[in-house]
Short mmCIF file of C-alpha atoms and ligand atoms in Angstrom, two decimals:
data_model
loop_
_atom_site.label_atom_id
_atom_site.label_comp_id
_atom_site.label_asym_id
_atom_site.label_seq_id
_atom_site.Cartn_x
_atom_site.Cartn_y
_atom_site.Cartn_z
CA MET A 1 -73.41 2.62 35.71
CA HIS A 2 -69.91 0.25 36.17
CA LYS A 3 -68.37 1.20 33.47
CA PRO A 4 -67.34 4.97 33.58
CA LEU A 5 -65.47 3.74 37.24
CA LEU A 6 -63.27 0.84 35.81
CA ALA A 7 -62.22 3.12 33.04
CA THR A 8 -61.25 5.79 34.77
CA LEU A 9 -60.06 2.98 37.47
CA GLY A 10 -57.34 1.94 34.00
CA ILE A 11 -56.46 5.80 33.15
CA ALA A 12 -55.01 5.94 36.72
CA LEU A 13 -53.67 3.09 37.08
CA LEU A 14 -51.92 3.73 33.55
CA ALA A 15 -50.87 7.40 35.02
CA THR A 16 -48.78 5.55 37.68
CA THR A 17 -47.45 3.14 35.82
CA SER A 18 -45.74 5.29 33.71
CA ALA A 19 -45.29 7.23 36.38
CA ASN A 20 -43.25 5.05 37.41
CA ALA A 21 -42.02 3.36 34.91
CA GLN A 22 -38.05 4.84 34.15
CA SER A 23 -36.70 5.39 30.58
CA VAL A 24 -32.72 6.14 30.78
CA ASN A 25 -31.03 6.63 27.30
CA ILE A 26 -27.44 6.14 25.89
CA TYR A 27 -25.93 7.29 23.17
CA ASN A 28 -23.22 4.88 22.47
CA TRP A 29 -20.44 4.04 19.79
CA SER A 30 -21.90 0.87 17.42
CA ASP A 31 -20.17 -2.58 18.68
CA TYR A 32 -19.45 -0.67 21.99
CA ILE A 33 -21.44 -3.31 24.23
CA ALA A 34 -22.06 -7.06 25.43
CA GLU A 35 -25.32 -8.83 23.62
CA ASP A 36 -26.98 -8.59 26.77
CA THR A 37 -26.03 -5.79 28.24
CA LEU A 38 -28.82 -3.76 28.63
CA ALA A 39 -31.79 -6.68 29.51
CA LYS A 40 -29.04 -7.08 31.97
CA PHE A 41 -29.90 -3.61 33.41
CA GLU A 42 -33.70 -3.67 33.39
CA ALA A 43 -34.19 -6.82 34.93
CA GLU A 44 -31.37 -5.20 38.01
CA THR A 45 -33.12 -1.59 37.38
CA GLY A 46 -36.60 -1.71 36.34
CA ILE A 47 -35.05 0.95 34.11
CA THR A 48 -35.78 1.04 30.69
CA PRO A 49 -32.77 1.38 28.96
CA VAL A 50 -33.20 2.81 25.36
CA TYR A 51 -29.81 2.24 23.02
CA ASP A 52 -28.65 4.45 20.58
CA VAL A 53 -25.48 3.86 17.79
CA PHE A 54 -22.77 6.49 16.38
CA ASP A 55 -19.43 5.76 14.78
CA SER A 56 -17.56 9.11 14.80
CA ASN A 57 -17.13 12.31 17.90
CA GLU A 58 -18.20 14.94 15.15
CA ILE A 59 -21.43 13.00 15.38
CA VAL A 60 -21.93 13.55 18.94
CA GLU A 61 -20.55 16.74 18.98
CA ALA A 62 -23.13 18.09 16.43
CA LYS A 63 -25.63 16.98 18.49
CA LEU A 64 -24.18 18.07 21.56
CA LEU A 65 -23.49 21.58 20.46
CA ALA A 66 -27.39 21.23 18.99
CA GLY A 67 -28.57 20.89 22.29
CA ASN A 68 -32.12 19.17 23.45
CA SER A 69 -29.97 16.15 21.79
CA GLY A 70 -32.57 13.69 24.15
CA TYR A 71 -29.70 12.23 25.77
CA ASP A 72 -28.54 11.37 29.86
CA VAL A 73 -25.67 9.26 28.94
CA VAL A 74 -23.23 9.89 26.25
CA VAL A 75 -19.74 8.36 25.65
CA PRO A 76 -17.80 10.80 23.69
CA SER A 77 -13.52 10.43 22.79
CA GLY A 78 -12.17 12.06 26.26
CA PHE A 79 -10.19 14.17 23.67
CA PHE A 80 -13.21 15.43 22.31
CA LEU A 81 -14.90 15.71 25.98
CA GLU A 82 -12.09 17.60 27.56
CA ARG A 83 -13.09 21.00 25.00
CA GLN A 84 -17.09 20.28 25.76
CA ILE A 85 -16.27 20.35 29.22
CA GLN A 86 -15.16 23.66 29.38
CA VAL A 87 -18.29 25.21 27.00
CA GLY A 88 -21.00 23.55 29.25
CA LEU A 89 -22.32 20.48 27.70
CA PHE A 90 -21.97 18.38 31.01
CA GLN A 91 -23.71 18.63 34.45
CA PRO A 92 -20.99 16.99 37.02
CA LEU A 93 -21.82 14.71 38.00
CA ASP A 94 -23.23 13.86 41.81
CA LYS A 95 -20.26 10.97 43.43
CA SER A 96 -22.84 9.32 46.18
CA LEU A 97 -24.53 7.91 43.08
CA LEU A 98 -21.31 6.26 41.83
CA PRO A 99 -20.16 4.02 44.87
CA ASN A 100 -18.78 0.92 41.79
CA MET A 101 -16.43 4.46 40.58
CA GLU A 102 -14.20 2.62 43.54
CA ASN A 103 -13.14 -0.42 40.95
CA LEU A 104 -11.60 2.13 38.96
CA ASP A 105 -7.73 1.16 38.13
CA PRO A 106 -6.05 5.09 39.60
CA ARG A 107 -3.14 4.49 36.54
CA ILE A 108 -5.59 4.53 34.05
CA MET A 109 -7.73 7.45 36.61
CA GLU A 110 -4.51 9.48 36.14
CA ILE A 111 -4.35 9.45 33.27
CA VAL A 112 -8.35 11.01 31.99
CA GLU A 113 -7.70 12.87 34.71
CA THR A 114 -5.80 15.27 32.44
CA HIS A 115 -9.24 15.32 29.82
CA ASP A 116 -11.76 16.14 33.02
CA PRO A 117 -9.38 16.84 36.27
CA GLY A 118 -10.63 15.23 39.94
CA SER A 119 -13.23 13.37 37.27
CA GLU A 120 -16.17 15.32 38.57
CA TYR A 121 -17.65 15.36 34.78
CA SER A 122 -16.85 11.06 33.18
CA VAL A 123 -16.59 7.85 34.46
CA PRO A 124 -13.76 5.85 31.84
CA TYR A 125 -16.35 3.49 29.47
CA MET A 126 -13.40 1.24 27.62
CA TRP A 127 -9.97 2.69 26.72
CA GLY A 128 -8.69 1.60 23.05
CA THR A 129 -6.35 2.63 20.13
CA THR A 130 -5.68 3.26 16.73
CA ALA A 131 -4.33 1.31 14.26
CA LEU A 132 -4.27 -0.73 11.47
CA GLY A 133 -5.90 -3.18 10.62
CA TYR A 134 -5.62 -6.44 7.37
CA ASN A 135 -6.14 -9.58 6.02
CA VAL A 136 -2.53 -11.86 6.40
CA GLY A 137 -2.75 -13.84 3.31
CA MET A 138 -3.86 -10.66 0.81
CA VAL A 139 -1.01 -8.36 1.81
CA THR A 140 1.38 -10.95 2.44
CA GLU A 141 0.76 -11.89 -1.06
CA ARG A 142 1.69 -8.16 -2.43
CA LEU A 143 4.34 -7.61 -0.45
CA GLY A 144 5.73 -10.45 0.09
CA GLU A 145 6.92 -11.40 3.50
CA ASN A 146 9.43 -8.94 3.59
CA GLY A 147 7.14 -5.84 3.36
CA PRO A 148 6.57 -3.02 5.60
CA LEU A 149 3.69 -5.48 7.56
CA GLU A 150 4.69 -3.33 11.18
CA SER A 151 4.29 -0.12 9.56
CA TRP A 152 2.43 2.86 8.54
CA ASP A 153 4.30 2.81 5.47
CA LEU A 154 1.29 -0.04 3.99
CA LEU A 155 -1.18 3.69 4.50
CA PHE A 156 1.86 6.27 4.46
CA ASP A 157 3.82 4.80 1.03
CA PRO A 158 2.52 5.88 -1.78
CA GLU A 159 4.23 2.63 -3.11
CA ILE A 160 3.03 0.18 -1.03
CA ALA A 161 -0.31 1.21 -1.26
CA ALA A 162 -0.69 1.64 -4.50
CA GLN A 163 -0.02 -2.75 -4.02
CA LEU A 164 -2.68 -2.47 -1.99
CA GLN A 165 -5.86 -0.82 -3.56
CA ASP A 166 -6.70 -3.86 -5.70
CA CYS A 167 -7.93 -5.48 -3.16
CA GLY A 168 -9.45 -2.11 -1.27
CA ILE A 169 -8.10 -0.14 2.07
CA ALA A 170 -10.58 1.59 4.60
CA VAL A 171 -8.98 4.26 6.39
CA LEU A 172 -10.94 6.23 9.56
CA ASP A 173 -13.71 8.90 8.67
CA ALA A 174 -12.71 11.13 11.69
CA PRO A 175 -10.24 13.97 10.71
CA VAL A 176 -8.56 14.96 14.25
CA GLU A 177 -7.09 10.84 14.39
CA ILE A 178 -5.55 10.14 11.22
CA VAL A 179 -3.66 14.15 10.59
CA ALA A 180 -2.65 12.66 13.99
CA ALA A 181 -1.18 9.38 11.87
CA ALA A 182 0.00 11.36 9.41
CA LEU A 183 1.74 14.47 11.87
CA ASN A 184 3.04 11.18 14.25
CA TYR A 185 4.31 8.78 10.81
CA LEU A 186 6.57 12.57 9.25
CA GLY A 187 8.57 12.40 13.12
CA LEU A 188 5.61 15.54 13.56
CA ASP A 189 3.94 16.45 17.03
CA PRO A 190 0.20 14.56 16.44
CA ASN A 191 -1.32 17.16 18.46
CA SER A 192 0.12 20.34 16.99
CA GLU A 193 -1.68 23.29 15.56
CA ASN A 194 1.00 24.07 13.90
CA ALA A 195 -0.80 24.94 10.24
CA ASP A 196 2.70 24.30 8.23
CA ASP A 197 2.11 20.84 9.85
CA LEU A 198 -1.20 19.93 9.01
CA ALA A 199 -0.24 21.07 5.39
CA ALA A 200 2.15 18.33 5.27
CA ALA A 201 -0.13 15.25 6.62
CA GLU A 202 -2.46 17.07 3.84
CA GLU A 203 -0.09 16.95 1.63
CA LEU A 204 0.87 12.88 2.65
CA ILE A 205 -2.73 11.65 3.04
CA ALA A 206 -3.58 13.79 -0.23
CA SER A 207 -1.01 11.50 -1.75
CA VAL A 208 -2.00 8.47 -1.37
CA ARG A 209 -6.10 9.54 -1.44
CA PRO A 210 -6.22 7.67 -4.91
CA PHE A 211 -5.23 4.12 -3.33
CA VAL A 212 -8.60 4.93 -0.71
CA ARG A 213 -11.06 2.80 -1.33
CA TYR A 214 -13.70 4.46 1.40
CA PHE A 215 -13.48 6.71 4.50
CA HIS A 216 -16.28 5.13 7.15
CA SER A 217 -15.68 4.41 10.54
CA SER A 218 -18.00 1.26 10.74
CA GLN A 219 -18.64 -0.54 7.59
CA TYR A 220 -15.01 -1.69 7.76
CA ILE A 221 -15.59 -4.78 10.45
CA THR A 222 -18.03 -6.52 8.27
CA ASP A 223 -15.55 -5.60 4.72
CA LEU A 224 -12.40 -6.79 6.79
CA ALA A 225 -14.20 -10.16 7.77
CA ASN A 226 -15.36 -11.05 4.56
CA GLY A 227 -12.33 -9.87 2.07
CA ASP A 228 -13.71 -7.12 0.57
CA ILE A 229 -11.37 -5.08 1.65
CA CYS A 230 -7.05 -6.00 3.12
CA LEU A 231 -6.30 -2.37 4.88
CA ALA A 232 -7.69 -0.05 7.97
CA VAL A 233 -6.82 2.00 9.76
CA GLY A 234 -9.42 0.77 12.38
CA TYR A 235 -10.12 0.85 16.47
CA SER A 236 -8.45 -2.10 17.98
CA GLY A 237 -11.07 -3.61 19.30
CA ASP A 238 -13.24 -3.82 15.87
CA VAL A 239 -10.77 -4.85 14.03
CA PHE A 240 -10.27 -8.17 17.15
CA ILE A 241 -13.49 -8.48 16.05
CA ALA A 242 -13.21 -8.32 12.63
CA ALA A 243 -10.58 -10.62 12.76
CA ASP A 244 -12.86 -12.53 15.30
CA ARG A 245 -15.77 -13.03 12.34
CA ALA A 246 -13.45 -14.47 10.04
CA ALA A 247 -11.97 -17.18 12.11
CA GLU A 248 -16.34 -18.62 12.43
CA ALA A 249 -16.70 -17.86 8.73
CA GLY A 250 -14.01 -20.47 7.88
CA GLN A 251 -12.83 -18.62 4.34
CA GLY A 252 -9.15 -18.18 4.59
CA ASN A 253 -9.05 -15.26 5.90
CA GLU A 254 -6.70 -14.35 8.70
CA ILE A 255 -7.33 -10.40 10.54
CA THR A 256 -4.93 -9.50 12.48
CA TYR A 257 -4.62 -5.71 14.13
CA VAL A 258 -0.60 -4.05 13.88
CA ILE A 259 -0.05 -1.13 16.45
CA PRO A 260 3.29 -0.51 13.46
CA GLU A 261 6.19 0.79 14.78
CA GLU A 262 6.25 4.64 14.70
CA GLY A 263 3.36 4.34 17.46
CA ALA A 264 -0.26 4.87 17.88
CA SER A 265 -2.69 6.29 19.25
CA LEU A 266 -4.05 5.42 22.60
CA TRP A 267 -7.24 6.87 23.57
CA PHE A 268 -10.62 6.86 25.91
CA ASP A 269 -14.23 6.35 25.31
CA MET A 270 -15.98 9.09 28.65
CA MET A 271 -19.25 8.49 30.35
CA ALA A 272 -20.61 11.98 30.83
CA ILE A 273 -24.01 13.55 31.51
CA PRO A 274 -25.48 16.05 29.30
CA SER A 275 -26.43 19.18 31.01
CA ASP A 276 -29.60 18.23 29.63
CA ALA A 277 -30.89 15.11 30.10
CA PRO A 278 -34.17 14.25 30.57
CA ASN A 279 -33.26 12.33 33.72
CA PRO A 280 -30.27 12.91 35.07
CA GLU A 281 -31.24 10.30 37.82
CA ALA A 282 -31.24 7.23 36.02
CA ALA A 283 -27.88 8.05 34.19
CA HIS A 284 -25.86 7.61 37.38
CA ALA A 285 -28.08 4.12 37.69
CA TYR A 286 -26.67 3.45 34.14
CA ILE A 287 -22.39 4.73 34.74
CA ASN A 288 -22.00 3.15 38.59
CA PHE A 289 -23.89 -0.39 36.29
CA ILE A 290 -21.50 -0.25 34.19
CA LEU A 291 -18.74 0.20 36.54
CA LYS A 292 -20.32 -3.25 37.93
CA PRO A 293 -16.77 -6.07 37.72
CA GLU A 294 -18.64 -8.37 36.10
CA ILE A 295 -20.88 -5.86 33.60
CA ALA A 296 -17.40 -4.54 32.32
CA ALA A 297 -15.61 -7.49 31.65
CA ASP A 298 -18.73 -8.89 30.10
CA ILE A 299 -18.62 -5.58 27.41
CA THR A 300 -14.74 -6.46 26.74
CA ASN A 301 -15.39 -10.73 26.48
CA TYR A 302 -17.70 -9.20 23.99
CA VAL A 303 -16.01 -5.84 22.07
CA TRP A 304 -12.44 -6.74 22.56
CA TYR A 305 -11.84 -3.49 24.24
CA ALA A 306 -9.79 -2.50 27.07
CA ASN A 307 -11.89 -1.54 30.09
CA PRO A 308 -10.65 0.30 33.63
CA ASN A 309 -11.94 -1.96 35.43
CA ALA A 310 -9.41 -2.94 37.69
CA ALA A 311 -12.10 -4.94 39.98
CA SER A 312 -13.31 -7.22 36.28
CA MET A 313 -9.20 -8.64 34.99
CA ASP A 314 -10.16 -11.82 37.42
CA MET A 315 -13.45 -11.74 35.26
CA VAL A 316 -11.58 -10.98 31.39
CA ASP A 317 -11.00 -13.29 28.79
CA PRO A 318 -6.59 -14.69 29.68
CA GLU A 319 -6.67 -13.97 26.08
CA ILE A 320 -7.83 -11.18 26.27
CA ALA A 321 -5.99 -10.03 29.12
CA GLY A 322 -2.51 -11.74 28.56
CA ASP A 323 -2.81 -9.88 24.55
CA PRO A 324 -0.41 -6.81 24.39
CA ALA A 325 -2.63 -4.91 21.55
CA ILE A 326 -5.50 -4.75 23.99
CA PHE A 327 -4.14 -3.78 27.52
CA PRO A 328 -0.45 -2.48 26.49
CA THR A 329 2.73 -3.39 28.04
CA GLU A 330 4.21 -1.18 29.47
CA GLU A 331 6.97 -1.49 26.53
CA VAL A 332 4.09 -1.55 24.02
CA MET A 333 2.64 2.17 26.02
CA ALA A 334 5.73 3.75 25.46
CA ASN A 335 4.86 4.17 22.08
CA LEU A 336 1.08 4.65 21.29
CA TYR A 337 0.43 9.38 22.13
CA ALA A 338 -2.23 9.72 23.94
CA LEU A 339 -4.44 12.13 21.54
CA LYS A 340 -6.04 16.38 23.03
CA SER A 341 -7.93 18.65 22.91
CA HIS A 342 -8.48 20.99 19.56
CA THR A 343 -9.29 24.44 19.69
CA PRO A 344 -12.08 24.30 18.26
CA GLN A 345 -10.62 26.94 15.52
CA PHE A 346 -7.80 24.00 14.08
CA ASP A 347 -10.67 22.31 14.05
CA GLN A 348 -12.26 24.08 11.32
CA VAL A 349 -9.30 24.47 9.59
CA LEU A 350 -8.28 20.68 9.59
CA ASN A 351 -11.99 19.72 8.87
CA ARG A 352 -11.81 22.16 5.66
CA ALA A 353 -8.55 20.00 4.85
CA TRP A 354 -10.09 16.70 5.41
CA THR A 355 -12.58 17.49 3.08
CA ARG A 356 -10.81 18.51 0.63
CA ILE A 357 -8.65 15.10 1.24
CA LYS A 358 -11.52 13.24 0.85
CA THR A 359 -13.13 15.14 -2.13
CA GLY A 360 -9.69 14.39 -3.20
CA GLN A 361 -9.59 18.30 -4.35
C1 LIG B 1 -16.11 0.96 19.14
C2 LIG B 1 -14.91 2.15 18.17
C3 LIG B 1 -14.48 2.43 20.04
C4 LIG B 1 -13.80 3.89 19.71
N1 LIG B 1 -16.99 0.23 17.98
C5 LIG B 1 -13.43 4.65 18.87
N2 LIG B 1 -12.97 5.26 20.50
#
């Protein structure tokens, strides 16, 4: 006689628990969060984070455009987010739920305004540059101390790249960024949508294609660290992670990150809430949590990317805070260019060129 009652109670209890238990679905770049960030978030808010990773802006955009991604927070780069806002992929932020926005550096906020005026839809997560990471021993052994060690010649000069072919060159599978680097190397506008400019960039990249071992946007971290490749076009923090792992492994691989004299791209990855997010309230709670100074500092200290959180700087390791390749000085800044959104039409043309480059046709 008691059994049915107990069973009914049990079901009622379960129902209450699941109605209260919230979760938040986060879609972020790989290797881009501290080890304990998610556990701290859950302990503080009671919201369960479900975390998924990607390594390319194109993948995020495809998922958002398809709709019903199920994600509550996504982190595209500003130069993709800008056009995604325009086609209605994000919902406006409720700033009353984001009091920690006051911790953000006004200088950074001014820059990201170019992508999202008034920060209506997005908040910067981390930022960095796209340039060269290499194995000092392997590269100097082949090119000598007087080689062009501070130049994009390492990749774009066929005579130089040919000498690095045997130890392995990896290039990001990121068409917008690599074409921008090629345009900049040629002295052209890195954001150009001009057909002749694109043809010149394609020709340049195709000329060194035979010396590139692979195009991939995250594999190079492990490969650089282990000495399986000697040069990567990579994201700043990822190269530092590789350098750190190489030093820890103690196999004699010394990895360095160089912003070449010709310059490099500067980007900001932005947290935003998709229009069709299942749980916007939890999304705001997550974003506000990331904006806590100690959490932003934890992440920077673990992934070696600059954060936009002025209030966190006291807690960032001095070695990281003082490294001009991570938090660029005015002088380094002057040598960086910001990437802008391309029109979808140009992107289609660019992606076709990229496929030709990759397949070597
Ligand atoms: C994180 C790479 C993020 C940088 N591992 C690309 N914007």
